[in-house]
XYZ file of C-alpha atoms in Angstrom:
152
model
C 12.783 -11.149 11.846
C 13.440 -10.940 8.487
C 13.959 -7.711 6.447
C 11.122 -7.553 3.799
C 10.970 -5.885 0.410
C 8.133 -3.892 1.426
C 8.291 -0.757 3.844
C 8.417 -0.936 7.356
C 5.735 0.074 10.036
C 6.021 0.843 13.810
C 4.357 -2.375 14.900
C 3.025 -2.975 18.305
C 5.376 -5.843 19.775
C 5.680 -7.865 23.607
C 7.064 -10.605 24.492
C 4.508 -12.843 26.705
C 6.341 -16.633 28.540
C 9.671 -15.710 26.098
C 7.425 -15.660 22.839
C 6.975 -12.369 21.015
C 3.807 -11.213 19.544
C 2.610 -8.078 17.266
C -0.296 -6.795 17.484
C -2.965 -7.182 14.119
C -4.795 -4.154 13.410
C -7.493 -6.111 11.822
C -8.140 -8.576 14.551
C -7.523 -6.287 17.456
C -5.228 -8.844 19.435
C -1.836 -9.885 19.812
C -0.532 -13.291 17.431
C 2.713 -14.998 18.090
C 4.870 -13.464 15.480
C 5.700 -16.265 13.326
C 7.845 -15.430 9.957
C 4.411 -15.936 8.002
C 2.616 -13.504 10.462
C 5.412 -11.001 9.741
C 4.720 -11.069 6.373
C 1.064 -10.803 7.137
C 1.411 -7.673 9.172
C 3.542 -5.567 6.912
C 0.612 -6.406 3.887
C -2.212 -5.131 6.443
C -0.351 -2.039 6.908
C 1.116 -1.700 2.973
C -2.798 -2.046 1.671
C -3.785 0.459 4.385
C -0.645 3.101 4.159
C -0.123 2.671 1.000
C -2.391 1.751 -0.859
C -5.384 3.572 1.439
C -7.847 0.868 1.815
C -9.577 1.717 4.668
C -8.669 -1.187 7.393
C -12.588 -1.781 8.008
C -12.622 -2.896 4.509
C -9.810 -5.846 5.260
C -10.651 -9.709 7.074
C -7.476 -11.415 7.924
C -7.761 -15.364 7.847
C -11.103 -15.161 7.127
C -12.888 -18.827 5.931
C -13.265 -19.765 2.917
C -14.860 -23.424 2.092
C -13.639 -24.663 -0.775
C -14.903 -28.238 -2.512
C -12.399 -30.358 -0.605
C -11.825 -28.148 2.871
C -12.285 -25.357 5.075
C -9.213 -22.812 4.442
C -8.265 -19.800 5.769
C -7.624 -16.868 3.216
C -4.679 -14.555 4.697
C -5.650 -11.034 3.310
C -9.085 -10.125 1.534
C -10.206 -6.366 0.872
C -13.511 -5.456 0.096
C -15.389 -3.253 -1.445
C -17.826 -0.034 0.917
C -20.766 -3.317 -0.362
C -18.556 -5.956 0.852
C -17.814 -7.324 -2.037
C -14.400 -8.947 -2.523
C -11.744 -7.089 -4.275
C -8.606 -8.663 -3.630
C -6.950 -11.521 -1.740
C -3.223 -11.508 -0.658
C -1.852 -14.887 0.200
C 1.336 -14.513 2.831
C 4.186 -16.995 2.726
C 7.095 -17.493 5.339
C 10.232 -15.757 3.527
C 12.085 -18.551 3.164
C 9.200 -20.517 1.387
C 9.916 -20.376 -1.988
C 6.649 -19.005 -3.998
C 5.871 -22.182 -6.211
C 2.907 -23.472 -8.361
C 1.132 -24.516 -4.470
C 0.746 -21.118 -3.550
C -0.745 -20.241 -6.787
C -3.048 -22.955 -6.536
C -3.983 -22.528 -3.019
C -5.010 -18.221 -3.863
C -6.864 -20.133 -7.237
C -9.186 -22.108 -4.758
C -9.374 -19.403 -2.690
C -10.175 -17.194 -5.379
C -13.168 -19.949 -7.040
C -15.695 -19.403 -4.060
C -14.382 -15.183 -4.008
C -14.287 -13.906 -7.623
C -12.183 -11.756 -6.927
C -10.454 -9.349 -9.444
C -6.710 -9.009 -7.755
C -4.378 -11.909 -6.470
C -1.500 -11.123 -4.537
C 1.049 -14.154 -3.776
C 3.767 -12.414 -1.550
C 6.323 -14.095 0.752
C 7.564 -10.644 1.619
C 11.006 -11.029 -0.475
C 9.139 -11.861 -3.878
C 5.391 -10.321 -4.782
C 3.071 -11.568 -7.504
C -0.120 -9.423 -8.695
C -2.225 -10.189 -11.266
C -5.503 -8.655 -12.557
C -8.168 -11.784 -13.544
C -10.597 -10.806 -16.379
C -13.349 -12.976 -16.301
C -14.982 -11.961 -19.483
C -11.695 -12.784 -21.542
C -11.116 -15.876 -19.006
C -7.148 -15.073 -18.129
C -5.015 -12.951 -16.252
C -1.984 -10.507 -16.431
C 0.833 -10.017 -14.297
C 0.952 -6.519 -13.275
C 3.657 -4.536 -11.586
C 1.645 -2.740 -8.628
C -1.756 -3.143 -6.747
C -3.883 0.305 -7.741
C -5.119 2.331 -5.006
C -8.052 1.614 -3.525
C -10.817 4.378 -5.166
C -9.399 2.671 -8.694
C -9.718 -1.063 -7.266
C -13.670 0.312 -5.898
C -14.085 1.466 -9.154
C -13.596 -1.569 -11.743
């Protein structure tokens, strides 16, 4: 797979009929380890090492109806209430983060208010803070730890 610009974790790998799978944390289960699902992996365990959101706190491809379809969010972390705090949307490294992805994390994002968005195809990483009161958003360099996202 392909080396990503975030840190790297011993993941739990096997190969099962020649097709590899790692082992999600969240889920408890083995996925076929597709480039996307790479990328998907090394965010569970960023938000957790890193950033020390506890991983009962995280859903991975949880629903989320929007007007026109059913979609499946990638990443969301919640608060100890279970309210949404943040929702990381995984691409395949060689997609090319475009105005889609934004869009798709904005739908996403109408039905779970969140106030973090994370757009991330593992190479490239976009985080912005929404303020709902002023109506826009800021690019920001780093996702705050977890107490500070709990805490605003």
């Amino acid at each position: 797979m392909t080396p990503l610009q975030l840190p790297t974790y011993p993941f739990r790998l096997k190969k099962e009929d020649n097709i590899i799978k790692i082992f999600d944390i969240i889920r408890k289960k083995f996925i076929v380890l597709q480039p996307e699902e790479w990328v998907r992996q090394h965010w569970v365990h960023y938000l957790i090492q890193e950033k020390e959101i506890p991983a009962s706190l995280l859903a991975v491809e949880i629903s989320v109806n929007t007007k026109l379809l059913k979609q499946r969010s990638d990443i969301v972390a919640f608060d100890n209430n279970g309210k949404p705090l943040l929702i990381v949307e995984c691409k395949a490294p060689s997609i090319k983060l475009s105005q889609s992805a934004f869009d798709q994390i904005a739908r996403y994002n109408m039905k779970l208010k969140v106030p973090y968005l994370v757009v991330s195809n593992g190479l490239q990483h976009f985080c912005c803070k929404i303020d709902y009161e002023k109506k826009s958003y800021d690019f920001i360099k780093n996702i705050p730890e977890f107490s500070f996202l709990k805490a605003h």
